[in-house]
Amino acid sequence: MTGVLSNLPPTSGALILLGVLLASSIFADAVASRTRLPRISLLVMVGVGVAIVQQLWLEAPDARPLDGLGEPLVQVALVMVAFLLGGELTRERLRLTGPLILIVSLSVIVVGALAVGLGLLAMGFPLVVAVSLAAISVATDPAAVQETVHASGDTRLRARLLLGIVAIDDGWGIVVFGLAMAALGWMLSGAGGGERALLEAAWELGGAVLLGTLIGLPAAWLTGRLAPGEPTQVEAIALILLLAGVSSWLGVSSLLAAMVTGVLVANLSRHHTRSFNEIEHIEWPFLVFFFVLSGASVDLQRLDEALGLTLAYILLRLVGRLLGGLLGVRLARERQADLPRNIGLALTPQAGVAMGMALLAAERFPEHGAVLLSTVVGATVVFEILGPVLVRRVLR
């Protein structure tokens, strides 16, 4: 059986695996409808199963599911999610919840990063590892939060607040990560390294805003001028592919660029709901690939090397999110009655953005690269399984 699978032509193998992954979502829906488990968690577990088969049974530890096809599928899925989340930030919504989003998100980010960084330093881990993981801990997986909130059907203030926070969390994450890398570069390699890292972070952030504006303005003008139906669907797909491709080419954050585009389309177009609706109709298959491939990216051979650090990172991040949420709710005095005190726990899901940050940190500090990657990938699987459960608990 192993020989048959390993001798499959690449095209046939990729097509079969795509079909299996989509079929797994049907299985996840069936199990989720009969249990209390979120289908996101089930899809991540399917991905872990793919990793076990590929790395242990087929003895191909370095192989990647779908090879080069997996990365663009994941990127398109994340761009779709970011664009839809950007559409949540309309003027009317920001007028009602904008200050609240800012207060709670900054509280969770500051307290959470300090908890992870200072906690790891107190435990004796190296400075590079502690600072890198503190910055990486800021990132939140918007796909998991958005899918869980939408599946719950909750439209209360807490649900709208969560959608608003995850829409800007990756922007905060890019800023914090860039500053952290700049600070480490400054301390370890002098002023030149710090300045270079700061310039790279500024381009990743500023270039994403510029790209999102350049694509978002004409998209906002075009949206609504086409007839509903197939032309609008083509328009929406073209928009997503352009954002994903050009941002990858320019080396800027595709998530932030997509969010900027979503904000512009939602606020400047009279018929903005058409594009968002068309993307929502085709989003789920891409999210299936994203969640399964996130679980399948676990390197089982290296998990034991960073087990202690992984457990410490998971616990400290949970504590930091909880305390940051408590502080944010306390600071938002006039809205305390409408917000649960454990709202920070609903911001624990973490996936692709955190992995990307870990790869960048590993490239910059190769001596700590293996432990950083193993820690973030292992923690990501835990957060993708535990996170949706916590989101549902907070919403209840």
PDB file of C-alpha atoms in Angstrom, residues 157-374:
ATOM      1  CA  LEU A 157     -21.679  43.394  21.503  1.00  0.00           C
ATOM      2  CA  ARG A 158     -19.175  40.718  22.561  1.00  0.00           C
ATOM      3  CA  ALA A 159     -19.405  38.995  19.142  1.00  0.00           C
ATOM      4  CA  ARG A 160     -19.041  42.271  17.215  1.00  0.00           C
ATOM      5  CA  LEU A 161     -16.143  43.260  19.456  1.00  0.00           C
ATOM      6  CA  LEU A 162     -14.301  39.970  18.774  1.00  0.00           C
ATOM      7  CA  LEU A 163     -14.701  40.393  15.010  1.00  0.00           C
ATOM      8  CA  GLY A 164     -13.405  43.945  15.230  1.00  0.00           C
ATOM      9  CA  ILE A 165     -10.394  42.966  17.344  1.00  0.00           C
ATOM     10  CA  VAL A 166      -9.259  40.081  15.131  1.00  0.00           C
ATOM     11  CA  ALA A 167      -9.614  42.374  12.115  1.00  0.00           C
ATOM     12  CA  ILE A 168      -6.782  44.568  13.450  1.00  0.00           C
ATOM     13  CA  ASP A 169      -4.839  42.048  15.540  1.00  0.00           C
ATOM     14  CA  ASP A 170      -2.525  41.035  12.707  1.00  0.00           C
ATOM     15  CA  GLY A 171      -1.757  44.691  12.033  1.00  0.00           C
ATOM     16  CA  TRP A 172      -0.728  45.054  15.669  1.00  0.00           C
ATOM     17  CA  GLY A 173       1.167  41.779  15.387  1.00  0.00           C
ATOM     18  CA  ILE A 174       3.219  42.996  12.429  1.00  0.00           C
ATOM     19  CA  VAL A 175       4.133  46.199  14.274  1.00  0.00           C
ATOM     20  CA  VAL A 176       5.083  44.410  17.502  1.00  0.00           C
ATOM     21  CA  PHE A 177       7.031  41.696  15.681  1.00  0.00           C
ATOM     22  CA  GLY A 178       8.912  44.230  13.578  1.00  0.00           C
ATOM     23  CA  LEU A 179       9.831  46.286  16.630  1.00  0.00           C
ATOM     24  CA  ALA A 180      10.892  43.154  18.529  1.00  0.00           C
ATOM     25  CA  MET A 181      13.144  42.001  15.685  1.00  0.00           C
ATOM     26  CA  ALA A 182      14.578  45.514  15.438  1.00  0.00           C
ATOM     27  CA  ALA A 183      15.305  45.593  19.166  1.00  0.00           C
ATOM     28  CA  LEU A 184      16.973  42.163  19.073  1.00  0.00           C
ATOM     29  CA  GLY A 185      18.970  43.121  15.986  1.00  0.00           C
ATOM     30  CA  TRP A 186      20.097  46.322  17.660  1.00  0.00           C
ATOM     31  CA  MET A 187      21.227  44.504  20.803  1.00  0.00           C
ATOM     32  CA  LEU A 188      22.878  41.549  19.076  1.00  0.00           C
ATOM     33  CA  SER A 189      24.354  43.026  15.894  1.00  0.00           C
ATOM     34  CA  GLY A 190      24.599  46.769  16.453  1.00  0.00           C
ATOM     35  CA  ALA A 191      22.712  49.723  15.042  1.00  0.00           C
ATOM     36  CA  GLY A 192      22.881  48.564  11.418  1.00  0.00           C
ATOM     37  CA  GLY A 193      21.012  45.342  12.098  1.00  0.00           C
ATOM     38  CA  GLY A 194      18.340  47.135  14.094  1.00  0.00           C
ATOM     39  CA  GLU A 195      17.819  49.803  11.451  1.00  0.00           C
ATOM     40  CA  ARG A 196      17.531  47.185   8.699  1.00  0.00           C
ATOM     41  CA  ALA A 197      14.982  45.180  10.663  1.00  0.00           C
ATOM     42  CA  LEU A 198      13.003  48.331  11.409  1.00  0.00           C
ATOM     43  CA  LEU A 199      12.984  49.310   7.724  1.00  0.00           C
ATOM     44  CA  GLU A 200      11.797  45.829   6.734  1.00  0.00           C
ATOM     45  CA  ALA A 201       8.973  45.998   9.271  1.00  0.00           C
ATOM     46  CA  ALA A 202       8.029  49.491   8.085  1.00  0.00           C
ATOM     47  CA  TRP A 203       7.850  48.301   4.468  1.00  0.00           C
ATOM     48  CA  GLU A 204       5.816  45.224   5.394  1.00  0.00           C
ATOM     49  CA  LEU A 205       3.320  47.439   7.214  1.00  0.00           C
ATOM     50  CA  GLY A 206       3.393  50.604   5.100  1.00  0.00           C
ATOM     51  CA  GLY A 207       3.622  48.709   1.809  1.00  0.00           C
ATOM     52  CA  ALA A 208       0.580  46.638   2.775  1.00  0.00           C
ATOM     53  CA  VAL A 209      -1.438  49.778   3.518  1.00  0.00           C
ATOM     54  CA  LEU A 210      -0.334  51.302   0.188  1.00  0.00           C
ATOM     55  CA  LEU A 211      -1.175  48.143  -1.767  1.00  0.00           C
ATOM     56  CA  GLY A 212      -4.546  47.778  -0.056  1.00  0.00           C
ATOM     57  CA  THR A 213      -5.340  51.391  -0.943  1.00  0.00           C
ATOM     58  CA  LEU A 214      -4.239  51.061  -4.582  1.00  0.00           C
ATOM     59  CA  ILE A 215      -6.419  47.962  -5.040  1.00  0.00           C
ATOM     60  CA  GLY A 216      -9.241  48.994  -2.708  1.00  0.00           C
ATOM     61  CA  LEU A 217     -10.057  52.364  -4.288  1.00  0.00           C
ATOM     62  CA  PRO A 218     -10.742  51.046  -7.826  1.00  0.00           C
ATOM     63  CA  ALA A 219     -12.447  47.983  -6.337  1.00  0.00           C
ATOM     64  CA  ALA A 220     -14.797  50.226  -4.357  1.00  0.00           C
ATOM     65  CA  TRP A 221     -15.607  52.192  -7.536  1.00  0.00           C
ATOM     66  CA  LEU A 222     -16.198  49.007  -9.571  1.00  0.00           C
ATOM     67  CA  THR A 223     -18.268  47.135  -6.973  1.00  0.00           C
ATOM     68  CA  GLY A 224     -21.953  47.531  -7.695  1.00  0.00           C
ATOM     69  CA  ARG A 225     -21.464  48.624 -11.298  1.00  0.00           C
ATOM     70  CA  LEU A 226     -21.585  45.000 -12.443  1.00  0.00           C
ATOM     71  CA  ALA A 227     -24.798  42.995 -12.452  1.00  0.00           C
ATOM     72  CA  PRO A 228     -25.268  40.611  -9.523  1.00  0.00           C
ATOM     73  CA  GLY A 229     -24.359  36.982 -10.138  1.00  0.00           C
ATOM     74  CA  GLU A 230     -21.464  35.558 -12.121  1.00  0.00           C
ATOM     75  CA  PRO A 231     -19.794  38.907 -13.073  1.00  0.00           C
ATOM     76  CA  THR A 232     -19.701  39.960  -9.417  1.00  0.00           C
ATOM     77  CA  GLN A 233     -18.300  36.572  -8.426  1.00  0.00           C
ATOM     78  CA  VAL A 234     -15.505  36.904 -10.985  1.00  0.00           C
ATOM     79  CA  GLU A 235     -14.804  40.406  -9.676  1.00  0.00           C
ATOM     80  CA  ALA A 236     -14.530  39.124  -6.105  1.00  0.00           C
ATOM     81  CA  ILE A 237     -12.229  36.220  -7.015  1.00  0.00           C
ATOM     82  CA  ALA A 238     -10.006  38.502  -9.123  1.00  0.00           C
ATOM     83  CA  LEU A 239      -9.719  40.890  -6.183  1.00  0.00           C
ATOM     84  CA  ILE A 240      -8.611  38.121  -3.802  1.00  0.00           C
ATOM     85  CA  LEU A 241      -6.080  36.652  -6.239  1.00  0.00           C
ATOM     86  CA  LEU A 242      -4.591  40.071  -6.979  1.00  0.00           C
ATOM     87  CA  LEU A 243      -4.209  40.836  -3.292  1.00  0.00           C
ATOM     88  CA  ALA A 244      -2.586  37.473  -2.554  1.00  0.00           C
ATOM     89  CA  GLY A 245      -0.260  37.510  -5.565  1.00  0.00           C
ATOM     90  CA  VAL A 246       0.911  41.128  -5.541  1.00  0.00           C
ATOM     91  CA  SER A 247       1.461  41.193  -1.770  1.00  0.00           C
ATOM     92  CA  SER A 248       3.578  38.036  -2.003  1.00  0.00           C
ATOM     93  CA  TRP A 249       5.555  39.540  -4.890  1.00  0.00           C
ATOM     94  CA  LEU A 250       6.209  42.814  -3.038  1.00  0.00           C
ATOM     95  CA  GLY A 251       6.951  41.151   0.302  1.00  0.00           C
ATOM     96  CA  VAL A 252       4.224  42.953   2.244  1.00  0.00           C
ATOM     97  CA  SER A 253       1.564  41.584   4.574  1.00  0.00           C
ATOM     98  CA  SER A 254      -1.236  40.120   2.474  1.00  0.00           C
ATOM     99  CA  LEU A 255      -3.487  40.086   5.532  1.00  0.00           C
ATOM    100  CA  LEU A 256      -3.102  43.787   6.240  1.00  0.00           C
ATOM    101  CA  ALA A 257      -3.440  44.678   2.545  1.00  0.00           C
ATOM    102  CA  ALA A 258      -6.649  42.646   2.297  1.00  0.00           C
ATOM    103  CA  MET A 259      -8.043  44.256   5.445  1.00  0.00           C
ATOM    104  CA  VAL A 260      -7.349  47.754   4.095  1.00  0.00           C
ATOM    105  CA  THR A 261      -9.072  46.829   0.831  1.00  0.00           C
ATOM    106  CA  GLY A 262     -12.056  45.426   2.726  1.00  0.00           C
ATOM    107  CA  VAL A 263     -12.365  48.596   4.797  1.00  0.00           C
ATOM    108  CA  LEU A 264     -12.286  50.806   1.687  1.00  0.00           C
ATOM    109  CA  VAL A 265     -14.821  48.717  -0.223  1.00  0.00           C
ATOM    110  CA  ALA A 266     -17.164  48.543   2.786  1.00  0.00           C
ATOM    111  CA  ASN A 267     -17.060  52.291   3.398  1.00  0.00           C
ATOM    112  CA  LEU A 268     -16.851  53.732  -0.123  1.00  0.00           C
ATOM    113  CA  SER A 269     -19.044  51.437  -2.211  1.00  0.00           C
ATOM    114  CA  ARG A 270     -22.829  51.746  -2.217  1.00  0.00           C
ATOM    115  CA  HIS A 271     -23.278  48.042  -3.044  1.00  0.00           C
ATOM    116  CA  HIS A 272     -20.355  46.646  -1.097  1.00  0.00           C
ATOM    117  CA  THR A 273     -22.340  43.675   0.229  1.00  0.00           C
ATOM    118  CA  ARG A 274     -22.294  42.021  -3.202  1.00  0.00           C
ATOM    119  CA  SER A 275     -18.536  41.326  -3.215  1.00  0.00           C
ATOM    120  CA  PHE A 276     -18.525  40.232   0.415  1.00  0.00           C
ATOM    121  CA  ASN A 277     -21.449  37.888  -0.173  1.00  0.00           C
ATOM    122  CA  GLU A 278     -19.797  36.297  -3.211  1.00  0.00           C
ATOM    123  CA  ILE A 279     -16.592  35.659  -1.255  1.00  0.00           C
ATOM    124  CA  GLU A 280     -18.552  34.166   1.637  1.00  0.00           C
ATOM    125  CA  HIS A 281     -20.139  31.710  -0.825  1.00  0.00           C
ATOM    126  CA  ILE A 282     -16.764  30.311  -1.934  1.00  0.00           C
ATOM    127  CA  GLU A 283     -14.751  30.787   1.256  1.00  0.00           C
ATOM    128  CA  TRP A 284     -15.356  27.527   3.099  1.00  0.00           C
ATOM    129  CA  PRO A 285     -13.489  25.100   0.760  1.00  0.00           C
ATOM    130  CA  PHE A 286     -10.370  27.261   1.087  1.00  0.00           C
ATOM    131  CA  LEU A 287     -10.763  27.356   4.859  1.00  0.00           C
ATOM    132  CA  VAL A 288     -10.920  23.557   4.856  1.00  0.00           C
ATOM    133  CA  PHE A 289      -7.531  23.454   3.137  1.00  0.00           C
ATOM    134  CA  PHE A 290      -6.176  26.042   5.569  1.00  0.00           C
ATOM    135  CA  PHE A 291      -7.221  24.262   8.770  1.00  0.00           C
ATOM    136  CA  VAL A 292      -6.195  20.802   7.598  1.00  0.00           C
ATOM    137  CA  LEU A 293      -2.852  21.960   6.228  1.00  0.00           C
ATOM    138  CA  SER A 294      -2.172  23.841   9.480  1.00  0.00           C
ATOM    139  CA  GLY A 295      -2.433  20.568  11.369  1.00  0.00           C
ATOM    140  CA  ALA A 296      -0.478  18.665   8.706  1.00  0.00           C
ATOM    141  CA  SER A 297       2.493  21.060   8.983  1.00  0.00           C
ATOM    142  CA  VAL A 298       3.474  19.700  12.418  1.00  0.00           C
ATOM    143  CA  ASP A 299       6.993  18.240  12.456  1.00  0.00           C
ATOM    144  CA  LEU A 300       6.486  15.202  14.680  1.00  0.00           C
ATOM    145  CA  GLN A 301      10.216  14.486  14.897  1.00  0.00           C
ATOM    146  CA  ARG A 302      10.988  17.808  16.588  1.00  0.00           C
ATOM    147  CA  LEU A 303       8.081  18.209  18.959  1.00  0.00           C
ATOM    148  CA  ASP A 304       9.909  16.547  21.860  1.00  0.00           C
ATOM    149  CA  GLU A 305      12.899  18.908  21.482  1.00  0.00           C
ATOM    150  CA  ALA A 306      10.837  21.898  22.598  1.00  0.00           C
ATOM    151  CA  LEU A 307       8.203  20.244  24.775  1.00  0.00           C
ATOM    152  CA  GLY A 308       8.996  22.264  27.912  1.00  0.00           C
ATOM    153  CA  LEU A 309       9.137  25.556  26.022  1.00  0.00           C
ATOM    154  CA  THR A 310       5.917  24.727  24.169  1.00  0.00           C
ATOM    155  CA  LEU A 311       4.015  24.026  27.388  1.00  0.00           C
ATOM    156  CA  ALA A 312       5.379  27.205  28.994  1.00  0.00           C
ATOM    157  CA  TYR A 313       4.434  29.289  25.949  1.00  0.00           C
ATOM    158  CA  ILE A 314       0.897  27.873  25.863  1.00  0.00           C
ATOM    159  CA  LEU A 315       0.270  28.483  29.574  1.00  0.00           C
ATOM    160  CA  LEU A 316       1.800  31.966  29.616  1.00  0.00           C
ATOM    161  CA  ARG A 317      -0.137  33.032  26.511  1.00  0.00           C
ATOM    162  CA  LEU A 318      -3.411  31.812  28.022  1.00  0.00           C
ATOM    163  CA  VAL A 319      -2.688  33.665  31.265  1.00  0.00           C
ATOM    164  CA  GLY A 320      -1.675  36.811  29.398  1.00  0.00           C
ATOM    165  CA  ARG A 321      -4.828  36.781  27.262  1.00  0.00           C
ATOM    166  CA  LEU A 322      -7.036  36.266  30.303  1.00  0.00           C
ATOM    167  CA  LEU A 323      -5.401  39.066  32.309  1.00  0.00           C
ATOM    168  CA  GLY A 324      -5.338  41.396  29.301  1.00  0.00           C
ATOM    169  CA  GLY A 325      -9.048  40.843  28.741  1.00  0.00           C
ATOM    170  CA  LEU A 326      -9.780  41.505  32.400  1.00  0.00           C
ATOM    171  CA  LEU A 327      -7.868  44.783  32.228  1.00  0.00           C
ATOM    172  CA  GLY A 328      -9.588  45.803  28.985  1.00  0.00           C
ATOM    173  CA  VAL A 329     -13.060  45.178  30.404  1.00  0.00           C
ATOM    174  CA  ARG A 330     -12.169  47.129  33.549  1.00  0.00           C
ATOM    175  CA  LEU A 331     -10.895  50.069  31.485  1.00  0.00           C
ATOM    176  CA  ALA A 332     -14.091  50.067  29.405  1.00  0.00           C
ATOM    177  CA  ARG A 333     -16.122  51.125  32.443  1.00  0.00           C
ATOM    178  CA  GLU A 334     -19.335  52.155  30.729  1.00  0.00           C
ATOM    179  CA  ARG A 335     -19.662  48.844  28.820  1.00  0.00           C
ATOM    180  CA  GLN A 336     -18.599  46.399  31.554  1.00  0.00           C
ATOM    181  CA  ALA A 337     -22.068  44.957  31.939  1.00  0.00           C
ATOM    182  CA  ASP A 338     -22.159  43.865  28.288  1.00  0.00           C
ATOM    183  CA  LEU A 339     -18.750  42.183  28.211  1.00  0.00           C
ATOM    184  CA  PRO A 340     -17.595  38.910  29.818  1.00  0.00           C
ATOM    185  CA  ARG A 341     -14.472  39.257  31.941  1.00  0.00           C
ATOM    186  CA  ASN A 342     -12.852  36.261  30.237  1.00  0.00           C
ATOM    187  CA  ILE A 343     -13.161  37.781  26.749  1.00  0.00           C
ATOM    188  CA  GLY A 344      -9.384  37.593  26.285  1.00  0.00           C
ATOM    189  CA  LEU A 345      -9.597  33.788  26.134  1.00  0.00           C
ATOM    190  CA  ALA A 346     -11.659  34.102  22.936  1.00  0.00           C
ATOM    191  CA  LEU A 347      -8.539  35.567  21.259  1.00  0.00           C
ATOM    192  CA  THR A 348      -6.351  32.479  21.728  1.00  0.00           C
ATOM    193  CA  PRO A 349      -6.658  30.800  18.267  1.00  0.00           C
ATOM    194  CA  GLN A 350      -3.373  31.088  16.395  1.00  0.00           C
ATOM    195  CA  ALA A 351      -2.283  29.702  13.042  1.00  0.00           C
ATOM    196  CA  GLY A 352      -0.731  30.887   9.779  1.00  0.00           C
ATOM    197  CA  VAL A 353       0.428  34.366  10.791  1.00  0.00           C
ATOM    198  CA  ALA A 354       2.234  33.021  13.856  1.00  0.00           C
ATOM    199  CA  MET A 355       3.924  30.346  11.737  1.00  0.00           C
ATOM    200  CA  GLY A 356       5.048  32.994   9.267  1.00  0.00           C
ATOM    201  CA  MET A 357       6.524  35.079  12.078  1.00  0.00           C
ATOM    202  CA  ALA A 358       8.299  31.990  13.434  1.00  0.00           C
ATOM    203  CA  LEU A 359       9.855  31.345  10.017  1.00  0.00           C
ATOM    204  CA  LEU A 360      11.105  34.938   9.839  1.00  0.00           C
ATOM    205  CA  ALA A 361      12.558  34.715  13.346  1.00  0.00           C
ATOM    206  CA  ALA A 362      14.207  31.378  12.518  1.00  0.00           C
ATOM    207  CA  GLU A 363      15.818  32.882   9.411  1.00  0.00           C
ATOM    208  CA  ARG A 364      17.120  35.851  11.401  1.00  0.00           C
ATOM    209  CA  PHE A 365      18.364  33.789  14.361  1.00  0.00           C
ATOM    210  CA  PRO A 366      19.178  30.340  12.898  1.00  0.00           C
ATOM    211  CA  GLU A 367      20.796  29.111  16.117  1.00  0.00           C
ATOM    212  CA  HIS A 368      17.357  29.230  17.739  1.00  0.00           C
ATOM    213  CA  GLY A 369      15.381  28.432  14.594  1.00  0.00           C
ATOM    214  CA  ALA A 370      14.575  24.767  15.286  1.00  0.00           C
ATOM    215  CA  VAL A 371      13.242  25.360  18.791  1.00  0.00           C
ATOM    216  CA  LEU A 372      11.215  28.408  17.733  1.00  0.00           C
ATOM    217  CA  LEU A 373       9.572  26.589  14.826  1.00  0.00           C
ATOM    218  CA  SER A 374       8.839  23.464  16.861  1.00  0.00           C
TER     219      SER A 374
END
